[in-house]
Coordinates of C-alpha atoms in Angstrom, one line a residue:
X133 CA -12.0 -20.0 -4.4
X134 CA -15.1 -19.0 -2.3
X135 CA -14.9 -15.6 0.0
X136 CA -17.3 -14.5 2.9
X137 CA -18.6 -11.4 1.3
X138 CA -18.7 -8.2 4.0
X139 CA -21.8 -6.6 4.5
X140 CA -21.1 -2.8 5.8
X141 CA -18.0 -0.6 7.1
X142 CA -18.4 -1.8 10.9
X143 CA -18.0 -5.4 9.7
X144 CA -14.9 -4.5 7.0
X145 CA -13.2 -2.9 10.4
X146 CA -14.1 -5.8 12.9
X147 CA -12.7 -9.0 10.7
X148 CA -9.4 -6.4 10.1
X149 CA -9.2 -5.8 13.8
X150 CA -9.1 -10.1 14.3
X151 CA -7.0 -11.1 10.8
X152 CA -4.8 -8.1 12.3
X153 CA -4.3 -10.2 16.1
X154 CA -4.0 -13.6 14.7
X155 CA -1.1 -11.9 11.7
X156 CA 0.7 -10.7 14.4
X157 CA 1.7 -13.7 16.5
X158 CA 4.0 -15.1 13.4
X159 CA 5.0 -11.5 11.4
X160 CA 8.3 -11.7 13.5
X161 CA 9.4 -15.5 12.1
X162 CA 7.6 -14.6 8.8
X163 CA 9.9 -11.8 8.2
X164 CA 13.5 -13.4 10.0
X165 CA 12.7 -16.6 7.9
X166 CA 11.2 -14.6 4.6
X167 CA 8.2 -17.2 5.0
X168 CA 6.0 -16.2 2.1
X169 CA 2.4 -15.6 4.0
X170 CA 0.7 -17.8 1.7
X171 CA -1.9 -19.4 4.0
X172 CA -2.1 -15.4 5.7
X173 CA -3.3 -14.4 1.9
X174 CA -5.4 -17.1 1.1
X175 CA -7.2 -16.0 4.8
X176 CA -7.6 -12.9 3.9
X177 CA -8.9 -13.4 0.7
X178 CA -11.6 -15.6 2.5
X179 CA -12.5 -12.5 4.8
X180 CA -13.7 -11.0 2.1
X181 CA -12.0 -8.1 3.1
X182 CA -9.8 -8.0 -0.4
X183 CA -13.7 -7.0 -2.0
X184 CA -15.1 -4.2 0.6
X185 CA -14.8 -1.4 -2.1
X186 CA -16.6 -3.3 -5.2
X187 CA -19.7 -0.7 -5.7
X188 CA -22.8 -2.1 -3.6
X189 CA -24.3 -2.5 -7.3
X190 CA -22.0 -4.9 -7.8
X191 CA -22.9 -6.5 -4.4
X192 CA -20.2 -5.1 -2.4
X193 CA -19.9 -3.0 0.5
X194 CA -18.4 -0.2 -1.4
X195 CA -16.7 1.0 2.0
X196 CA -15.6 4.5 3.0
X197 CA -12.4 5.4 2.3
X198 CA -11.7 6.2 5.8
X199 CA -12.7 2.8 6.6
X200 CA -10.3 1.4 4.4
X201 CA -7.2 3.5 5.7
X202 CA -7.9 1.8 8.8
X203 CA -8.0 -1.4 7.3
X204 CA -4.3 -1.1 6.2
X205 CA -3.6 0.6 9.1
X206 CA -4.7 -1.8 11.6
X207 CA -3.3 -4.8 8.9
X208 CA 0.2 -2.5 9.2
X209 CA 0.2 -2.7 12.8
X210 CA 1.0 -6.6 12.8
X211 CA 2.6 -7.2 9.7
X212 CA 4.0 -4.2 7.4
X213 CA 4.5 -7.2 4.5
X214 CA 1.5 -8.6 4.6
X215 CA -0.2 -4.6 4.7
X216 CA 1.4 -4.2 1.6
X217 CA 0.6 -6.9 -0.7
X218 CA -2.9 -5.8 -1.5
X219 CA -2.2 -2.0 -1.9
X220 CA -2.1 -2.2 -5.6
X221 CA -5.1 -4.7 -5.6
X222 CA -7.2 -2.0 -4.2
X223 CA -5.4 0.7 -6.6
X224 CA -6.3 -1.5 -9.5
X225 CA -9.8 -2.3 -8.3
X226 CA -10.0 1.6 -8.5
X227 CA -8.9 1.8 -12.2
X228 CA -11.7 -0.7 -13.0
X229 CA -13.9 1.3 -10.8
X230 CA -13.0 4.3 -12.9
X231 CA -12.5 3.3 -16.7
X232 CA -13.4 -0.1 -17.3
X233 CA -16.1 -0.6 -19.0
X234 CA -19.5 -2.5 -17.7
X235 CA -18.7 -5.3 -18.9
X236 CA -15.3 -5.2 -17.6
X237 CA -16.4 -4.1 -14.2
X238 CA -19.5 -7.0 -13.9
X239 CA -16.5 -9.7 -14.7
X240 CA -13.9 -7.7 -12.8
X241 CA -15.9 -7.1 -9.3
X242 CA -17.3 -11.0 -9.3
X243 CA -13.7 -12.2 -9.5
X244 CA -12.8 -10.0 -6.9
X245 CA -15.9 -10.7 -4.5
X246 CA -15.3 -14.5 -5.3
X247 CA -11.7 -13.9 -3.2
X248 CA -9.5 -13.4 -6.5
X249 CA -6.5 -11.2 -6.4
X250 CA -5.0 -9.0 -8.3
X251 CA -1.3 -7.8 -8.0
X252 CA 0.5 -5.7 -10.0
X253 CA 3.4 -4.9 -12.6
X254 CA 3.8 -1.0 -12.6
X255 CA 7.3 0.0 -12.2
X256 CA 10.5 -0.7 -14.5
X257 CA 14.2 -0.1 -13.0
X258 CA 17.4 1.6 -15.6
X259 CA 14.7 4.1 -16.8
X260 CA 14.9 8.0 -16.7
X261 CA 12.2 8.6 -14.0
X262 CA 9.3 6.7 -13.0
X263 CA 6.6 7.3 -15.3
X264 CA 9.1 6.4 -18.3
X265 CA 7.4 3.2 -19.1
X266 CA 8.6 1.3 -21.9
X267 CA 6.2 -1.5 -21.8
X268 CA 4.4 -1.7 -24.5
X269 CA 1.0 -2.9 -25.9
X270 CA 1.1 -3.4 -29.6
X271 CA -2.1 -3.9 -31.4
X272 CA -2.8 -7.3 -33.6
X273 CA -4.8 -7.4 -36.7
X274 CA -7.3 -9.7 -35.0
X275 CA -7.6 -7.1 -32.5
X276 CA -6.3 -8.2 -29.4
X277 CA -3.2 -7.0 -27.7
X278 CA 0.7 -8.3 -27.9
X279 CA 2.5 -7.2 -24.0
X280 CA 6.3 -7.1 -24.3
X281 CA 8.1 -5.5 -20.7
X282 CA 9.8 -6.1 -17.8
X283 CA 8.6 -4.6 -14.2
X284 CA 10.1 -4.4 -11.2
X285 CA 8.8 -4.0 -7.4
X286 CA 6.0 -6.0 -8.4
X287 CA 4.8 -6.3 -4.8
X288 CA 1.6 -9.0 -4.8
X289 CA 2.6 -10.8 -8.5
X290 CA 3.8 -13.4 -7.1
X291 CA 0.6 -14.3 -4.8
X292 CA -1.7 -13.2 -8.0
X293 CA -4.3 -14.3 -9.5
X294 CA -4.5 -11.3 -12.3
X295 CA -1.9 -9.3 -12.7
X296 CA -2.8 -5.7 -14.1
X297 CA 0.5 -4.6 -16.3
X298 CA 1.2 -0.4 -17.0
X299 CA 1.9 -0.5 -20.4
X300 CA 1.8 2.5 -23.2
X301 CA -0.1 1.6 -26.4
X302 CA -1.5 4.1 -28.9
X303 CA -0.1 7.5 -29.1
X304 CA 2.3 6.4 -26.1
X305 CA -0.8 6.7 -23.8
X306 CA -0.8 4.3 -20.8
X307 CA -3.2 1.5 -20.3
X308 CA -3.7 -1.1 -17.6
X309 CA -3.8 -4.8 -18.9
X310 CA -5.1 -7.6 -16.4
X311 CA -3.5 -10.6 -17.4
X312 CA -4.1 -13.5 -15.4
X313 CA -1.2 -15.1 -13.2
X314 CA -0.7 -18.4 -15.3
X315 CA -0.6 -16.4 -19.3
X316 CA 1.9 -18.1 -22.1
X317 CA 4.7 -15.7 -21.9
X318 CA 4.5 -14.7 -18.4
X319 CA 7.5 -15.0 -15.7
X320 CA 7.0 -13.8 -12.1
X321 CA 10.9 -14.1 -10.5
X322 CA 10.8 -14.4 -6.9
X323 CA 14.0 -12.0 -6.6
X324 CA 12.9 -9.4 -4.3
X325 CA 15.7 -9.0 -1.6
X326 CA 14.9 -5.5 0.2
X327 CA 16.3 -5.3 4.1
X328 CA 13.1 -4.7 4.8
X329 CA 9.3 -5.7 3.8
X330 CA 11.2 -8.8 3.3
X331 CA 7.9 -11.0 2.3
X332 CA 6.1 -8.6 -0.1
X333 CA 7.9 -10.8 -3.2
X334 CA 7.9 -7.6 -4.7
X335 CA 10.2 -9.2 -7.8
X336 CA 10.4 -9.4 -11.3
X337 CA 7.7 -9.8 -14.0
X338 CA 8.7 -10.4 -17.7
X339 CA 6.1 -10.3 -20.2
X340 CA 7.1 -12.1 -23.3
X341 CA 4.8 -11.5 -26.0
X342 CA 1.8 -12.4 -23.9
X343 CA -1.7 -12.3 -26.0
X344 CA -4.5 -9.7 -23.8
X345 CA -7.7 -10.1 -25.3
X346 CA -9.0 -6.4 -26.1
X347 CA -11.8 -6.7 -22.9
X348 CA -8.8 -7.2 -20.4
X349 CA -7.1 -3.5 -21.8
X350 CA -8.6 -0.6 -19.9
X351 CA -7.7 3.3 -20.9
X352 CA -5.8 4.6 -17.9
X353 CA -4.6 7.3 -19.6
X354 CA -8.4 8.9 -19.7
X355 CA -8.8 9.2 -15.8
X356 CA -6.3 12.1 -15.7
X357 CA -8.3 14.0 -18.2
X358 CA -10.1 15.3 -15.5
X359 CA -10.7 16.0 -11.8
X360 CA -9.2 12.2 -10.3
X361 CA -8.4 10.6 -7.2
X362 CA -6.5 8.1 -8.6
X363 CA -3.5 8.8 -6.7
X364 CA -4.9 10.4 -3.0
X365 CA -6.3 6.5 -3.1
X366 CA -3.5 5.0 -3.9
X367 CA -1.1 7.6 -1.5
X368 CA -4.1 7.0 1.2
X369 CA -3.1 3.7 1.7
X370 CA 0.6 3.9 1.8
X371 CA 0.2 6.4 4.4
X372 CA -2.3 4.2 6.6
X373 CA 0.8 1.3 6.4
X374 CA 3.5 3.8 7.4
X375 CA 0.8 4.9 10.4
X376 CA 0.6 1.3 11.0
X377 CA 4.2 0.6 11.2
X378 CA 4.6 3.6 13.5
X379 CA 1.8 2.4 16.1
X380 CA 2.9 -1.7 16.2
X381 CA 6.5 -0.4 16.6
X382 CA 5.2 1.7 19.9
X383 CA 3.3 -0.9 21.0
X384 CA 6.5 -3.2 20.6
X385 CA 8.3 -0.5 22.4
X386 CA 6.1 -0.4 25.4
X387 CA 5.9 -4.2 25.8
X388 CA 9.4 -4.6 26.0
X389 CA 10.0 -1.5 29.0
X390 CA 7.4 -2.8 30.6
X391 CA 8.4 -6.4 30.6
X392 CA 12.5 -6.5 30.0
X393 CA 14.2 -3.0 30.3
X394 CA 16.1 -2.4 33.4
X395 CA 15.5 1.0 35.1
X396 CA 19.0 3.5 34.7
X397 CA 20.0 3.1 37.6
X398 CA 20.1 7.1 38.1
X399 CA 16.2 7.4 38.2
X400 CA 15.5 6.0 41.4
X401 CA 13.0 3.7 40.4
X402 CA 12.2 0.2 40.8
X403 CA 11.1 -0.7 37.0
X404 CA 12.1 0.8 33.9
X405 CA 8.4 1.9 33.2
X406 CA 8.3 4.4 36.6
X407 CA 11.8 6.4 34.9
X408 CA 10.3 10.1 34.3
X409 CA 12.2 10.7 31.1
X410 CA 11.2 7.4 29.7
X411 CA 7.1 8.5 30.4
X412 CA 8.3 12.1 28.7
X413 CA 10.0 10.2 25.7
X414 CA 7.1 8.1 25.3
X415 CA 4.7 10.4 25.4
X416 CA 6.8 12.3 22.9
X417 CA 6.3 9.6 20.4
X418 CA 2.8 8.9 21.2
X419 CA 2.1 12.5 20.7
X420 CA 3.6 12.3 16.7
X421 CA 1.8 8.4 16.4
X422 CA -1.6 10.1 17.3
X423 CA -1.0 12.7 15.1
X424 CA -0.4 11.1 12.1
X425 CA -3.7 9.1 12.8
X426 CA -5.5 12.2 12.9
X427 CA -4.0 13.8 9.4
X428 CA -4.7 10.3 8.2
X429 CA -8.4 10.4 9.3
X430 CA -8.6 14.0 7.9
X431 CA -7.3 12.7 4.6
X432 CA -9.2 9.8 4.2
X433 CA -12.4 12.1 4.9
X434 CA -11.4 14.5 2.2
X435 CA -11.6 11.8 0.0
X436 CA -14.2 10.0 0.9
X437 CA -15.8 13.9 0.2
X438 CA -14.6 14.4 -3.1
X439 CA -15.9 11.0 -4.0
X440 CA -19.2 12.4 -3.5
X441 CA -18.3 15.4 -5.2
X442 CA -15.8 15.5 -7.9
X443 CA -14.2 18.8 -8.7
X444 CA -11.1 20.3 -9.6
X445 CA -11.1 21.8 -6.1
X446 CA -12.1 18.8 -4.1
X447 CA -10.1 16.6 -5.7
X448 CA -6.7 19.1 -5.3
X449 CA -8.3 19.3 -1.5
X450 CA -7.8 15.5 -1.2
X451 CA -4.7 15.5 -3.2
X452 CA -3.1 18.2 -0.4
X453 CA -4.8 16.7 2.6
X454 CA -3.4 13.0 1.5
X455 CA 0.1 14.5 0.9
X456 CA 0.3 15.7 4.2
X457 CA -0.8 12.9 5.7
X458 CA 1.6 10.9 4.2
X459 CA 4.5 13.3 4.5
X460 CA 3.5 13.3 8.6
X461 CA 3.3 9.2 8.5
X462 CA 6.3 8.5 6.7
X463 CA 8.5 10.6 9.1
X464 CA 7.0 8.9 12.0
X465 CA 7.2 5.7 11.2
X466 CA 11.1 6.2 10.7
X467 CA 11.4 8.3 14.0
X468 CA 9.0 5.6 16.4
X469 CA 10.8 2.5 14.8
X470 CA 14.3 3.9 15.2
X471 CA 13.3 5.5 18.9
X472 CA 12.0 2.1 20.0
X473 CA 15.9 1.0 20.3
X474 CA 16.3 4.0 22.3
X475 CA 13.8 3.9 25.0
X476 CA 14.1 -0.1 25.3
X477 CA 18.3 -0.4 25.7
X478 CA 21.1 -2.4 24.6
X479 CA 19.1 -5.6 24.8
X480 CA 16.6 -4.5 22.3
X481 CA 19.3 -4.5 19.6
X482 CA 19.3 -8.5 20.0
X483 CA 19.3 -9.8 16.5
X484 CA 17.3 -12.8 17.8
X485 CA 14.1 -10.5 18.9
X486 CA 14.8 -9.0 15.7
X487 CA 12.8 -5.6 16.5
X488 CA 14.7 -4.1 13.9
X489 CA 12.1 -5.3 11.5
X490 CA 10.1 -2.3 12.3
X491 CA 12.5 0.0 11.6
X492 CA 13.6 -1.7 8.2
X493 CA 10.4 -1.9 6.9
X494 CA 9.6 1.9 7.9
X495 CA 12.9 2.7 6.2
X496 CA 12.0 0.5 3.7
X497 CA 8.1 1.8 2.6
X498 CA 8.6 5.3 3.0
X499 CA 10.8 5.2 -0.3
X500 CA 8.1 4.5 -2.2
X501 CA 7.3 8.7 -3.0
X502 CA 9.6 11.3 -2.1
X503 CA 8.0 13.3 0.9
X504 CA 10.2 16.5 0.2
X505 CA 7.7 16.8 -2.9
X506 CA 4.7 16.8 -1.3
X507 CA 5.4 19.5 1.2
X508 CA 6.4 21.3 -2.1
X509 CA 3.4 20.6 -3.5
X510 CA 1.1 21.4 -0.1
X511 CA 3.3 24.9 0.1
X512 CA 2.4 25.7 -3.3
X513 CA -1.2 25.2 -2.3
X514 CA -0.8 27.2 0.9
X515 CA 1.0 30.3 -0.3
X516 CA 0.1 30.4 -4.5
X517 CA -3.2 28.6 -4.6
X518 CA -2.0 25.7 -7.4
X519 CA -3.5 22.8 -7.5
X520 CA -1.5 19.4 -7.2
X521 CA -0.5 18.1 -10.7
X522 CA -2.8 15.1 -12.2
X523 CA -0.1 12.4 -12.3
X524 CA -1.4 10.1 -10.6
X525 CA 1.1 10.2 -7.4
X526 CA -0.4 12.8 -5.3

């Protein structure tokens, strides 16, 4: 696979703005049929978009973080699936970013620029809580690796090209190893059957005893030894996809008043767009979209300025500022998607327009991380001065 590779931040944000307009003509039938976006994928890896954070040393654009919330968020707009399948390649681009070795990142970053992808297989289901990973990397005398697991929600596997697997090895600590899509002993299942981000093929992936070559093992357990933005990147993004959700399901809203609604016939008016509590109710909503976009620029700024200075404090300053960004995002992408039925009438509930989709895939991605836990954590902050734990989901 070749890839267009992006030059700057003003670029990364143009070719999102266009993938984002041609995605969201067929994100309706993609979703009602569960059409796997395939050829979408392939397109985007060919944007070159997939590579905009590789360091420029690497010969990437090495993009803002506040460019890349955008990115997703614009991406979310048309197609909340399609948002979601490279959030963990970005994560796990991160990872290399931060522990792999140069070696690892020189191989790493040229598969990435070249259009590769990587996916994931992070979470397992029947354990206690969701860092109790039990898949495990046993050492070999020849010193490679033996993986042995099986991981759920593996959004992106299925479309991967590498798939970077959680696993604990020595001492229980956790490790990332990239194994690529097509290893002996590796099953992606296609069994993802969520009501809503319907064509993430966030399924199954068993790992058999698959062989990992030492150089494809990177210490994850060493980037929360410290001052880390492991998880404000990673919560970033899920809060640009839930902003994203909330703004296509208001634009969806306003179409439809403006070009199907009848007016109640109590206002007075000629079209449903001219009723004076329907301009109240959607300035309401407009009001909470507009302000999730702002936390969500604020966040990604905090970031991007703990990147350039690490500290305990700037990174527990991104940590907070992400958390509230994405406590704000998640509630309003569940409150436009679900008002949207309101404000457009009886017709809008139509399984054949299905503009439910919005609200099932709000409901859907805002499960990921428990908001109630970050406005714990942000109140903390506020009132005791406590910095956000190091876990990685923050």
């Amino acid at each position: 696979m070749t890839a267009h590779v992006i030059a700057d931040d003003a670029e990364a944000l143009a070719v999102a703005a266009s993938l984002a307009d041609a995605f969201r003509a067929g994100a309706s039938a993609r979703d009602a049929e569960r059409r796997l976006p395939h050829a979408e994928l392939d397109r985007l890896s060919a944007s070159g978009l997939l590579a905009v954070t590789v360091p420029a040393e690497h010969g990437g654009a090495d993009v803002t973080q506040e460019t890349l919330a955008e990115i997703f968020r614009l991406l979310a707009s048309a197609d909340a699936s399609l948002a979601q399948i490279p959030q963990n390649h970005f994560v796990y681009v991160n990872v290399l970013r931060r522990q792999g070795s140069e070696e690892q990142r020189k191989f790493f970053f040229a598969e990435v620029l070249a259009g590769r992808r990587f996916g994931n297989a992070q979470s397992e289901a029947g354990t206690r809580h969701v860092q109790d990973i039990r898949t495990r990397l046993t050492p070999r005398p020849d010193g490679s690796y033996e993986l042995t697991g099986v991981k759920h929600y593996s959004t992106g596997a299925l479309f991967a090209d590498w798939i970077p697997v959680l696993a604990r090895a020595e001492h229980d600590n956790p490790h990332v190893a990239y194994v690529p899509r097509d290893a002996d002993g590796l099953t992606v299942v296609d069994d993802w059957n969520g009501m809503g981000q319907r064509t993430t093929a966030s399924g199954t992936v068993r790992l058999d005893a698959v062989t990992v070559p030492a150089d494809r093992v990177v210490p994850h357990h060493l980037t929360f030894q410290g001052p880390q933005l492991h998880g404000a990147v990673a919560q970033l993004l899920h809060a640009a996809i839930d902003a994203g959700i909330a703004a296509g399901a208001l634009a969806e809203a306003a179409e439809f008043v403006r070009t199907k609604s009848r007016p109640w016939f109590e206002s007075g008016v000629d079209t449903a767009a001219e009723d004076p509590l329907l301009i109240q109710r959607f300035g309401e909503l407009a009001l909470q979209v507009r302000a999730s976009e702002a936390l969500l620029g604020v966040a990604a700024r905090a970031v991007d300025a703990a990147r350039g200075h690490l500290t305990d404090d700037s990174a527990a300053e991104a940590s907070i500022a992400v958390a509230a960004a994405k406590a704000h995002t998640s509630a309003t992408a569940v409150l436009v998607a679900d008002a949207l039925f309101e404000v457009s009438g009886t017709r809008a509930a139509l399984d054949s327009l299905n503009l439910h989709r919005h609200w099932r895939d709000a409901r859907t991605h805002t499960l990921h991380d428990p908001a109630r836990w970050k406005i714990q954590h942000l109140g903390c902050y506020v009132l005791n001065g406590t910095r956000p734990p190091r876990h990685g989901l923050l």
